XYZ file of C-alpha atoms in Angstrom:
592
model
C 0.000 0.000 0.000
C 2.683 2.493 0.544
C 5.469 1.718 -2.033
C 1.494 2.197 -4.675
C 1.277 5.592 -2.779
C 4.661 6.441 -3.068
C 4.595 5.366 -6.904
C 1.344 7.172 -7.219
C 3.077 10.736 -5.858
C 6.095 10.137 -7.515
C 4.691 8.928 -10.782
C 4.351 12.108 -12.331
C 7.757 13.504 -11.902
C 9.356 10.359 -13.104
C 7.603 10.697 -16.672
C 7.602 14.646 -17.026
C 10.801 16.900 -17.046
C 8.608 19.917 -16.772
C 7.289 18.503 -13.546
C 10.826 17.988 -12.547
C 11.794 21.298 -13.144
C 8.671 23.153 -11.421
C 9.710 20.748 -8.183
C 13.331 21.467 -8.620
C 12.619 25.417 -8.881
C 10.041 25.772 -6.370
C 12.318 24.007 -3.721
C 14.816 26.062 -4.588
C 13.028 28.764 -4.625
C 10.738 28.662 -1.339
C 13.405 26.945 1.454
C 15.345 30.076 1.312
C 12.856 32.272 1.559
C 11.298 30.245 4.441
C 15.109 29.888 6.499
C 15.433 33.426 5.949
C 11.960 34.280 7.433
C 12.417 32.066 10.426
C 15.434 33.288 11.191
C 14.550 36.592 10.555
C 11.164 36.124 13.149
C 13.587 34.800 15.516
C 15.864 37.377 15.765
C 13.289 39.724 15.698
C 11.955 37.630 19.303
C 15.407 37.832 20.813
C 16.161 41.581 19.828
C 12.718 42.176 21.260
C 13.613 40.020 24.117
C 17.186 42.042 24.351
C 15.189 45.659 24.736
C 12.602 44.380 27.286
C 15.549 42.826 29.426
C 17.496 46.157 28.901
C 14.874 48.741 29.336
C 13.247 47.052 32.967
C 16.442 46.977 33.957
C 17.127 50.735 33.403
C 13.490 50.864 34.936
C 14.322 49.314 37.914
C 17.502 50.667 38.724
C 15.731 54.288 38.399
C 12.480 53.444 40.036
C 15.176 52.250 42.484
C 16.838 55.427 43.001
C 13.595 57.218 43.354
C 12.111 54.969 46.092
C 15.570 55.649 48.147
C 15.193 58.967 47.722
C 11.761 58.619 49.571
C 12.964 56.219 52.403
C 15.544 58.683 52.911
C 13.587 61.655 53.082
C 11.511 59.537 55.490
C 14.585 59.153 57.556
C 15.110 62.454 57.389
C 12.174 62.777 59.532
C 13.014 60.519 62.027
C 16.298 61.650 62.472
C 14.717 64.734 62.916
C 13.064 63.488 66.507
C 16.663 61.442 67.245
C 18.412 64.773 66.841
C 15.872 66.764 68.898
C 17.341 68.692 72.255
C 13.807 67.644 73.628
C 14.575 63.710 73.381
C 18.048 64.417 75.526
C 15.891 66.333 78.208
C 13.088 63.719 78.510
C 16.255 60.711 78.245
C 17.997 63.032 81.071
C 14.893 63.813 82.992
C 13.975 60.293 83.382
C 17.595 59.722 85.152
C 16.506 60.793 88.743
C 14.683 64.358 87.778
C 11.934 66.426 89.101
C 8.716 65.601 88.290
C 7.785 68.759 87.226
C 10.720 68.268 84.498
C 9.881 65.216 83.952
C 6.474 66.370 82.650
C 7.620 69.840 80.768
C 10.361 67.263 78.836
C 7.109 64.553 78.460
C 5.274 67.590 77.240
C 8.076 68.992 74.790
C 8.484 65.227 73.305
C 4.491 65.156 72.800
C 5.126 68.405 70.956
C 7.807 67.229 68.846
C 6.125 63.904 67.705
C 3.037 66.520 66.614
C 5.244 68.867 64.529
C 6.518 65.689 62.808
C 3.248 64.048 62.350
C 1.903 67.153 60.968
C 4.770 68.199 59.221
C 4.936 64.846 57.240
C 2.190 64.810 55.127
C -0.658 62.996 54.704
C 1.081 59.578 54.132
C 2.073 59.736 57.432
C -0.596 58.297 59.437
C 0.698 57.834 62.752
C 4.045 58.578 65.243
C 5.055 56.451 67.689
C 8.206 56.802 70.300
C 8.699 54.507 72.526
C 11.502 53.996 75.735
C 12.486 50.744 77.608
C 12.502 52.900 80.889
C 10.062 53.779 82.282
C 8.150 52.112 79.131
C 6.502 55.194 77.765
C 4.707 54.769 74.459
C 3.897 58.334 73.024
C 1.485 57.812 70.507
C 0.346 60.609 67.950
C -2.013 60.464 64.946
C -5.086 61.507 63.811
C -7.207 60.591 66.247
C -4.846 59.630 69.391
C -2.645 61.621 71.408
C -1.874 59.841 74.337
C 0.992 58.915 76.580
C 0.770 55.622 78.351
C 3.157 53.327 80.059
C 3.397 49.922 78.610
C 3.447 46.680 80.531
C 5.073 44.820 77.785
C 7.571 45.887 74.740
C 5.530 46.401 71.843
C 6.090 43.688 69.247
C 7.726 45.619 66.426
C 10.140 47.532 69.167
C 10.946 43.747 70.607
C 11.916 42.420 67.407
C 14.381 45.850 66.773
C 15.653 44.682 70.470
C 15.708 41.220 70.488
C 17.270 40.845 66.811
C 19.372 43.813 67.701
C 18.655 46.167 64.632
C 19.019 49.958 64.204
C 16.389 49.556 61.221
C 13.437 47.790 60.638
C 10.269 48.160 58.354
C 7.486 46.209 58.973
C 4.073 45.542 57.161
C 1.210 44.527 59.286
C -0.884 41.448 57.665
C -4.341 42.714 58.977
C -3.970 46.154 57.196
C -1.714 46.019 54.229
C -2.748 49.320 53.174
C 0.455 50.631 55.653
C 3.717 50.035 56.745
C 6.114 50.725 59.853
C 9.612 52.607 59.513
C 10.900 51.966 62.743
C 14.483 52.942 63.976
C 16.004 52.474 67.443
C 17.021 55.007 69.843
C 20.677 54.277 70.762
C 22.667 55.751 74.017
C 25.907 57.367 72.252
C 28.576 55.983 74.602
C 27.751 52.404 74.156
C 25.176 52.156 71.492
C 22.238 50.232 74.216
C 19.070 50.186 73.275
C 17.078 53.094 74.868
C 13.768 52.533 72.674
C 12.579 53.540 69.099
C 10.500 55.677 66.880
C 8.406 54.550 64.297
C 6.359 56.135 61.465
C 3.518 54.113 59.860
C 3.076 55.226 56.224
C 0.715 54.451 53.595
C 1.809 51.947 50.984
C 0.291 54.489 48.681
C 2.929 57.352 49.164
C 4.736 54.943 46.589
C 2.346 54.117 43.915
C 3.268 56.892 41.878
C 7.078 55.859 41.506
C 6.004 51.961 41.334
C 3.925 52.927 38.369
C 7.197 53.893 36.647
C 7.995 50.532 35.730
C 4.402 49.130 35.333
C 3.338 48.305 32.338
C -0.739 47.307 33.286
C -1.950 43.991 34.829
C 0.239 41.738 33.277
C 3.217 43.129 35.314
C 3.684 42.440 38.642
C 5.409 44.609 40.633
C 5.985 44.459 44.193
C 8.555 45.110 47.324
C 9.380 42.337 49.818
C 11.740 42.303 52.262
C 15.237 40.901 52.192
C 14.099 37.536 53.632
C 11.726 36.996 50.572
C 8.788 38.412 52.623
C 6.347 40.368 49.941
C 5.503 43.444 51.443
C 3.357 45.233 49.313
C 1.780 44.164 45.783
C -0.879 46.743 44.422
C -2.594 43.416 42.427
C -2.025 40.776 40.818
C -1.384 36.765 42.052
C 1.033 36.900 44.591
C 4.738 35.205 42.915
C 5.229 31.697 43.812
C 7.806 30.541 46.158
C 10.174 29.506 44.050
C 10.593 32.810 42.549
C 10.619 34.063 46.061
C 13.121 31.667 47.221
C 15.497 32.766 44.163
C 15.024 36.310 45.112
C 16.030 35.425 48.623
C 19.141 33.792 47.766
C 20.431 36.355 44.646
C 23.536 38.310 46.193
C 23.745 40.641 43.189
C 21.881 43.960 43.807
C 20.239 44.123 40.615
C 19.427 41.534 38.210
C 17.274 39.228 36.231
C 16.360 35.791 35.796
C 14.520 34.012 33.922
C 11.652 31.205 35.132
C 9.685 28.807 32.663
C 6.599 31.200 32.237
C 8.064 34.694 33.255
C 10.802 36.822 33.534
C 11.967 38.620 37.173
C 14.071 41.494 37.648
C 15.450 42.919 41.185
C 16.599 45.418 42.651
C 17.803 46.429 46.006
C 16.299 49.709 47.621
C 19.240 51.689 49.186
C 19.414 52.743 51.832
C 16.321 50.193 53.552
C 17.368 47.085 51.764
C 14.218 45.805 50.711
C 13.935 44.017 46.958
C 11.811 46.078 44.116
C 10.616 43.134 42.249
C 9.098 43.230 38.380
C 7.560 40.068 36.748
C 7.332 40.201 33.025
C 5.285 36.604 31.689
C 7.358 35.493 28.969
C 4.356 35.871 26.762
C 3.988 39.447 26.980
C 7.666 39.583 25.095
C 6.587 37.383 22.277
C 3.595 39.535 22.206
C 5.386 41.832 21.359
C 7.410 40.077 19.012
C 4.837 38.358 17.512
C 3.436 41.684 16.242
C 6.783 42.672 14.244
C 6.738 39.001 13.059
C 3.300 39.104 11.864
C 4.904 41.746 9.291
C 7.500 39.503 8.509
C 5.541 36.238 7.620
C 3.357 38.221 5.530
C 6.355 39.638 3.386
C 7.620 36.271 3.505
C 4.147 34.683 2.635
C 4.043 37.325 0.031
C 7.758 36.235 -1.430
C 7.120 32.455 -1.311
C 3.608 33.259 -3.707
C 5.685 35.501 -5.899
C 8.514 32.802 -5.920
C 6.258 30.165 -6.541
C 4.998 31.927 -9.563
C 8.220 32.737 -10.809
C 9.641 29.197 -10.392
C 6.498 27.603 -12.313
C 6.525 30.698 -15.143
C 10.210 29.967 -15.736
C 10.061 25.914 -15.424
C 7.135 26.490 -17.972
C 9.035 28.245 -20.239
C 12.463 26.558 -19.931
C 10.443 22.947 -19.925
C 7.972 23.818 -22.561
C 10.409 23.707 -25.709
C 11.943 20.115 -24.467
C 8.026 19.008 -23.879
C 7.693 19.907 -27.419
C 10.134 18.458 -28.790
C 10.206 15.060 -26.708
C 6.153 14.570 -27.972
C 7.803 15.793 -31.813
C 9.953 12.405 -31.251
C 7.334 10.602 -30.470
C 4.825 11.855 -32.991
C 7.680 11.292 -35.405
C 6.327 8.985 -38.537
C 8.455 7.224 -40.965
C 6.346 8.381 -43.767
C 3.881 10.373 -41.818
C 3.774 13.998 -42.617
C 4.947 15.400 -39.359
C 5.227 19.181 -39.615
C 7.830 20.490 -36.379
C 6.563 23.638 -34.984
C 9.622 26.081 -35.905
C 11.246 27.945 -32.851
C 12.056 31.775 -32.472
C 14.476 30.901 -29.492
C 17.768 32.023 -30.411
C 19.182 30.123 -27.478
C 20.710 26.408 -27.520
C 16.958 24.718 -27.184
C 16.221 26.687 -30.388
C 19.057 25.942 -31.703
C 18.242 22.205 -31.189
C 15.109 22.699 -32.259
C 15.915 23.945 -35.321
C 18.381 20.734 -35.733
C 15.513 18.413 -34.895
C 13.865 20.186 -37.625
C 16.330 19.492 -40.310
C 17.149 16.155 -39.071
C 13.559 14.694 -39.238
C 13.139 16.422 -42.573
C 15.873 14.960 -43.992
C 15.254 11.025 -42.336
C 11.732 11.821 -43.545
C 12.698 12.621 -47.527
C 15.835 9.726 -47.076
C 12.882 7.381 -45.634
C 10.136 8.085 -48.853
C 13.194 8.237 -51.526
C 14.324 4.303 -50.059
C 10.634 3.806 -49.675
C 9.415 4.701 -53.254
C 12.849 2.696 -54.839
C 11.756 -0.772 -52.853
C 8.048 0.396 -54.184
C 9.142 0.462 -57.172
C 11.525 -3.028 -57.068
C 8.251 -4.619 -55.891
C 6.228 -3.332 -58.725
C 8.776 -4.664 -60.869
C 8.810 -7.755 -59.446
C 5.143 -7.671 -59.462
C 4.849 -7.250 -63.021
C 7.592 -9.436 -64.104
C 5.633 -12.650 -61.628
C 2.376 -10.714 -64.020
C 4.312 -11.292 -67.497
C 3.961 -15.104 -67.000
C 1.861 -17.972 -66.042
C 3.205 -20.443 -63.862
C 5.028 -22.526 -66.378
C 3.918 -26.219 -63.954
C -0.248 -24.478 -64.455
C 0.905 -23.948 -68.553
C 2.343 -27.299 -69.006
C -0.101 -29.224 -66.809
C -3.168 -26.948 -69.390
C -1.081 -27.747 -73.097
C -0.844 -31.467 -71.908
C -4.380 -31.541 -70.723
C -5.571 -29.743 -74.047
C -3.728 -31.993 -76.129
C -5.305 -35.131 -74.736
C -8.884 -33.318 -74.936
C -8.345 -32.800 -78.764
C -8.794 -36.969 -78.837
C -10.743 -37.180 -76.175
C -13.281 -34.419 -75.943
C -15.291 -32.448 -78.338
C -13.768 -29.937 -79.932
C -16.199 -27.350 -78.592
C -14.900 -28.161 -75.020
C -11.242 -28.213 -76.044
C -11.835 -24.625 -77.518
C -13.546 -23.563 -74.425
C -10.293 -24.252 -72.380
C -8.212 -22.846 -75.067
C -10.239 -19.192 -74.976
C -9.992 -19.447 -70.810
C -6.006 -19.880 -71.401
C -6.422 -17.149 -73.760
C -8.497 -14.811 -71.672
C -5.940 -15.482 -68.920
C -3.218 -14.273 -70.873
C -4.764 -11.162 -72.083
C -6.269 -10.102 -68.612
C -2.287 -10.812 -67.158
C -0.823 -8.914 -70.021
C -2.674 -6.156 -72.025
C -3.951 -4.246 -69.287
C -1.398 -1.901 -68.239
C -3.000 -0.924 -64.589
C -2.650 -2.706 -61.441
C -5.825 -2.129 -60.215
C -8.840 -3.950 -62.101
C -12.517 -4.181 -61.476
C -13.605 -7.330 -58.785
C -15.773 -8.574 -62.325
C -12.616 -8.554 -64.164
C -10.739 -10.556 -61.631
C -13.494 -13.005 -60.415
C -13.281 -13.679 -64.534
C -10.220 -14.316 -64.274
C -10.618 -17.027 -61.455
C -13.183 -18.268 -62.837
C -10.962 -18.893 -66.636
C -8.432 -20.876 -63.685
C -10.815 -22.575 -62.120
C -12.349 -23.690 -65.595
C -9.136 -24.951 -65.916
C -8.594 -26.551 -62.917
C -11.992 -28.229 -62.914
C -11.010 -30.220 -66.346
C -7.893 -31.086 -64.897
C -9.353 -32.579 -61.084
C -12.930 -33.200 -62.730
C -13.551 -36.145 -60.647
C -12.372 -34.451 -57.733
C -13.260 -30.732 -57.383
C -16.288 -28.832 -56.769
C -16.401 -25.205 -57.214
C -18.614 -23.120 -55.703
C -19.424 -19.300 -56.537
C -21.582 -16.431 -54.043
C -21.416 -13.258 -56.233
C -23.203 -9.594 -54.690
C -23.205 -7.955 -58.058
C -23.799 -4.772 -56.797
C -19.981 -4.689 -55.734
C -18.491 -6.034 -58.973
C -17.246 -2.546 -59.836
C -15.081 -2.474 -56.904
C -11.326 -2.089 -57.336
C -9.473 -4.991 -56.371
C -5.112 -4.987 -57.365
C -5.163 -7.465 -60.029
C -4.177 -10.968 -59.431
C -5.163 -10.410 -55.946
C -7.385 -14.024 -56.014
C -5.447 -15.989 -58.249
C -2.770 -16.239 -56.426
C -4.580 -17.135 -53.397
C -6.764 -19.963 -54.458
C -3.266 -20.897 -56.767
C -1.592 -21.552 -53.235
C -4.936 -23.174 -51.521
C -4.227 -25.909 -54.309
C -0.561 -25.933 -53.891
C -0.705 -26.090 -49.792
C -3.895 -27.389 -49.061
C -5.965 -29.707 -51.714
C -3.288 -31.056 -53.841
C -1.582 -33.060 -49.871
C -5.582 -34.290 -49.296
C -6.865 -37.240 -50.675
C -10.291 -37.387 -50.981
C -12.846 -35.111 -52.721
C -11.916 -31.392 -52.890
C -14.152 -28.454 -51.851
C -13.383 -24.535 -53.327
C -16.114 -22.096 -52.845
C -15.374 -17.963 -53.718
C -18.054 -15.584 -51.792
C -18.402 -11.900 -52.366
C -20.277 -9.923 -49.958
C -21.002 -6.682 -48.417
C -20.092 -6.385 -44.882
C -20.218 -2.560 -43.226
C -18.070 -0.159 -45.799
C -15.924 -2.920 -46.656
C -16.292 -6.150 -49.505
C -15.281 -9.201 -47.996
C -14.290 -11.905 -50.606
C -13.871 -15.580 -48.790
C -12.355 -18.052 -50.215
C -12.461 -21.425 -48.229
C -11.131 -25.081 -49.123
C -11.331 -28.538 -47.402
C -7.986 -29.355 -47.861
C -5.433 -30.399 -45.111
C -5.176 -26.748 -43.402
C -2.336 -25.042 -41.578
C -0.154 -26.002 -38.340
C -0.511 -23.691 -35.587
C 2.974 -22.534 -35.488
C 3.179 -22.050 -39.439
C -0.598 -19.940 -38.826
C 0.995 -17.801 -36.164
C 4.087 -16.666 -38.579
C 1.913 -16.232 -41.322
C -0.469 -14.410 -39.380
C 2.295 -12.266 -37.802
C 4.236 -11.258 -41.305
C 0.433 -10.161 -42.635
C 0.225 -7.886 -39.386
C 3.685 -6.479 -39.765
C 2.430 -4.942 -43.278
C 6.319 -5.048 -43.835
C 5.504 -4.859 -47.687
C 7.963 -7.597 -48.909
C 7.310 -10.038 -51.535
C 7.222 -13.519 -50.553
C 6.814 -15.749 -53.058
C 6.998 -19.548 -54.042
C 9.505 -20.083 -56.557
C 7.515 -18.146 -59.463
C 4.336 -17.967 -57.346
C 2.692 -14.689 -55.780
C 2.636 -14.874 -52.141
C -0.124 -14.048 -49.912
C 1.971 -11.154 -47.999
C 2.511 -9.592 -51.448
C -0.947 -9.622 -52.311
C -1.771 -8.283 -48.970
C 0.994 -5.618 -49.372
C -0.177 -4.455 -52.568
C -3.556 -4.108 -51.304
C -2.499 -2.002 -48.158
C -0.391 0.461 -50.412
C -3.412 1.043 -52.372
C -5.969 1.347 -49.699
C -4.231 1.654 -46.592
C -3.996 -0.230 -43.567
C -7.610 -1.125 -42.790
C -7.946 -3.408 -45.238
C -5.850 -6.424 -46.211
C -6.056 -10.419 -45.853
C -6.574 -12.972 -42.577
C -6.252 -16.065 -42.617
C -8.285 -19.258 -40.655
C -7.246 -22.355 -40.931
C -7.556 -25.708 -38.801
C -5.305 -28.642 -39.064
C -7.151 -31.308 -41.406
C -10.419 -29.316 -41.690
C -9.521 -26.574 -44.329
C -8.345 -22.651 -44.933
C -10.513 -19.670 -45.250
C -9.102 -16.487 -46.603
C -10.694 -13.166 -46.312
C -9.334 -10.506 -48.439
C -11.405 -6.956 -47.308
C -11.335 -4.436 -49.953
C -13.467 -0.784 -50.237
C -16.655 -0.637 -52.217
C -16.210 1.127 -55.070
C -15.785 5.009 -54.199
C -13.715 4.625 -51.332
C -10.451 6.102 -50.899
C -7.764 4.825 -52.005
C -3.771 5.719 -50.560
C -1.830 4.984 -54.018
């Protein structure tokens, strides 16, 4: 089944050149045109991929910059409180003071914390200081200003003491709309831990920078801390941990790598240390790739269509000539007027045209000039076998005559001497080869007459004349011969009585004259050759010693009216010969 499919696709390039050559071209054609836009779409993805990776990281490193310059001015503020001459009075006053100055320091601290809280904008939405000793938490925001002493450490001040930081920003998990700047107070000659003061600030203040490097919904962008903790993520799906994990491990400040579905790129927030994070899916890039290569596979679409074209135009044209010429072989006749279309190429296919021109011209005229000189050998041939009587058929007829004369009446003696007559002048005065089918079933019938007297115990002759188709032309000695070698081949080897009967009749456009005998027939292997050189129409006279073969009187009647017409022979072995010699009714065409 598939070597017939394979045949079946194949087939027609094996048997056509042209077909060969469209393939050939086309394939040479359209893989170049399709490596070029491949490669072309591919390089378009990386130097897309190449600007995205460069321009976020310019993005981040700026967006970077600008986010430290907020935590710093937000520094700025606390420092503000750390620097404050109040702060060293209340830290001094709680070392064994007055009361009273303990409460005009509490009182300037309160004061200070307000100025800051108000000073600070409205992203600022609380102030917080709180001391170890004696535990004061001074509280200031919108609503709440209040001074209270703590039983416990707050948590975000315990973690600053307990973990022993100077700086530490938390974000609280029940309201992530805010974050804590916190920064410890430290005594100056030892650095202890005396307390700390924290801001809490809305996530918001830095929406406006974070937008900097957002690029919609399908970025991410977010700030966690340096533990991999995300802090704040205006929307999207939080990252998954293994993104989170690599963050956590990267040393580098600023970076990118690259995951299975997305891209990440880092960056470390001086002077807080958190991680400004961007996530890119990798299908916004070829997005956005995808749209330059749409271009390009259009052009190239565009290309292969026009190359296509071009290949099959110029395989069409270059094949075309060698098409022509290949079916001019084949339509090539050796006597057949075959008329070569002549070629205005000036190139080497003309050029070989024009020699195939002159070459079958010249075969053609060499062809009919050795054609019409073995014509006209046979017709001499023809006429000279013509000029005579078969000299065994003359002597047999004098010797037969001249036992009649004292035998016979002489009114049958003279009727075989005017057959033998009539024979002679039918054979010799008329000058054309063709005759009339009367004129030559005369003729057989003068033989016959003859043959009768001679096997007149033995012969029957029977006649089945359509006289409507006695003016039909018929090459003379067409029938003589033939019933000459049924007595020769088949009658005169039988023993027994002998059976001829002649039959003219009208069968479609053609006259079919039968002649049949009983006698001892034809092998099967002599049949088949006889059969074969009457098929081959090979136009050669084969005769019997001085006898006019069957082939030549199927030869002759093929030259005169072409190939449809002719003898066949049936014969079987002991039961007899039948040979049909078809001929036009008068009228027809005729090829000499």
């Amino acid at each position: 089944m598939l070597a017939k499919l394979i045949r079946l696709l194949t087939e027609p390039f094996r048997r056509s050149i042209r077909n060969k050559l469209i393939f050939t071209m086309i394939f040479l054609s359209v893989i170049p045109i399709i490596a070029v836009t491949a490669l072309a779409a591919e390089n378009n993805r990386k130097s897309m991929e190449a600007e995205v990776i460069g321009t976020n990281l310019s993005n981040m490193k700026w967006t970077g910059v600008y986010l430290g310059e907020q935590f710093s001015q937000l520094n700025n503020l606390v420092y503000s409180v750390l620097i404050s001459p109040h702060l060293s009075d209340y830290l001094a006053s709680t070392e064994g003071s007055l009361l009273i100055n303990q409460f005009a320091a509490q009182k300037n601290i309160m004061d200070t914390l307000s100025n800051l809280f108000y000073s600070a904008g409205n992203h600022v939405i609380g102030v917080e200081l709180f001391l170890k000793e004696p535990r004061k938490l001074f509280t200031i925001s919108g609503n709440q200003y209040d001074l209270e002493t703590s039983p416990a450490i707050p948590s975000p001040y315990k973690q600053l003491f307990e973990e022993n930081k100077d700086f530490l920003i938390q974000s609280n998990t029940l309201d992530e709309g805010h974050f804590q700047l916190i920064r410890s107070i430290n005594r100056f000659e030892n650095r202890e831990k005396l307390g700390g003061i924290s801001l809490k600030i809305r996530w918001s203040m830095l929406d406006q920078t974070l937008d900097l490097i957002g690029r919609g919904k399908d970025h991410q962008v977010l700030i966690a801390s340096e533990d991999g903790n995300v802090l704040y993520q205006r929307f999207g799906e939080r990252p998954s941990d293994n993104i989170m994990l690599r963050i956590k491990e990267t040393t580098e400040d600023q970076g990118y790598f690259r995951m299975s579905k997305e891209y990440v790129f880092y960056n470390t927030i001086d002077p807080v240390g958190l991680k400004l994070i961007t996530i890119i899916p990798t299908s916004f890039i070829n997005k956005s790739a995808q749209s330059t290569m749409r271009f390009g596979l259009i052009v190239g679409a565009i290309s292969i269509v026009l190359s296509i074209l071009i290949a099959i135009l110029l395989a069409w044209r270059t094949a075309t000539p060698i098409v022509t010429l290949a079916r001019s072989m084949q339509g090539l006749g050796i006597i057949k007027e075959t008329e070569l279309p002549q070629s205005n190429r000036v190139d080497e296919i003309g050029l070989l045209e024009t020699k195939l021109y002159n070459m079958s011209y010249r075969i053609r005229e060499h062809i009919k000039t050795e054609y019409s000189i073995n014509l006209e050998k046979k017709t001499a041939e023809l006429k000279a076998l013509q000029a005579q009587i078969n000299p065994h058929f003359l002597q047999n007829t004098l010797q037969m005559i001249g036992s009649m004369l004292f035998t016979k009446k002489p009114a049958e003696s003279y009727e075989i001497i005017r057959s033998l007559s009539d024979m002679f002048r039918y054979v010799i005065r008329d000058p054309n080869d063709l005759a009339s089918l009367k004129a030559e079933i005369d003729h057989l019938n003068n033989y016959m007459l003859i043959q009768k007297q001679r096997f007149y115990s033995k012969l029957t002759y029977h006649t089945e004349m359509d006289e409507s188709l006695m003016l039909s032309p018929i090459p003379k000695l067409t029938l003589q011969p033939i019933v000459e070698n049924a007595f020769f081949h088949g009658l005169e080897n039988k023993s027994g009585h002998w059976e001829l009967s002649v039959s003219v009749v009208r069968e479609h456009d053609k006259v079919r004259i039968r002649i049949r005998d009983n006698g001892v027939g034809i092998r099967e292997d002599k049949l088949a050759d006889l059969q074969k050189r009457l098929h081959q129409h090979s136009g050669q006279v084969w005769t019997h010693g001085n006898r006019i073969g069957i082939q030549n009187v199927a030869s002759r009647i093929q030259m005169h009216f072409g190939p449809d017409y002719g003898i066949t022979i049936e014969s079987e072995l002991g039961a007899g010969t039948t040979v049909t010699v078809s001929i036009p009714i008068a009228g027809g065409d005729q090829h000499a």
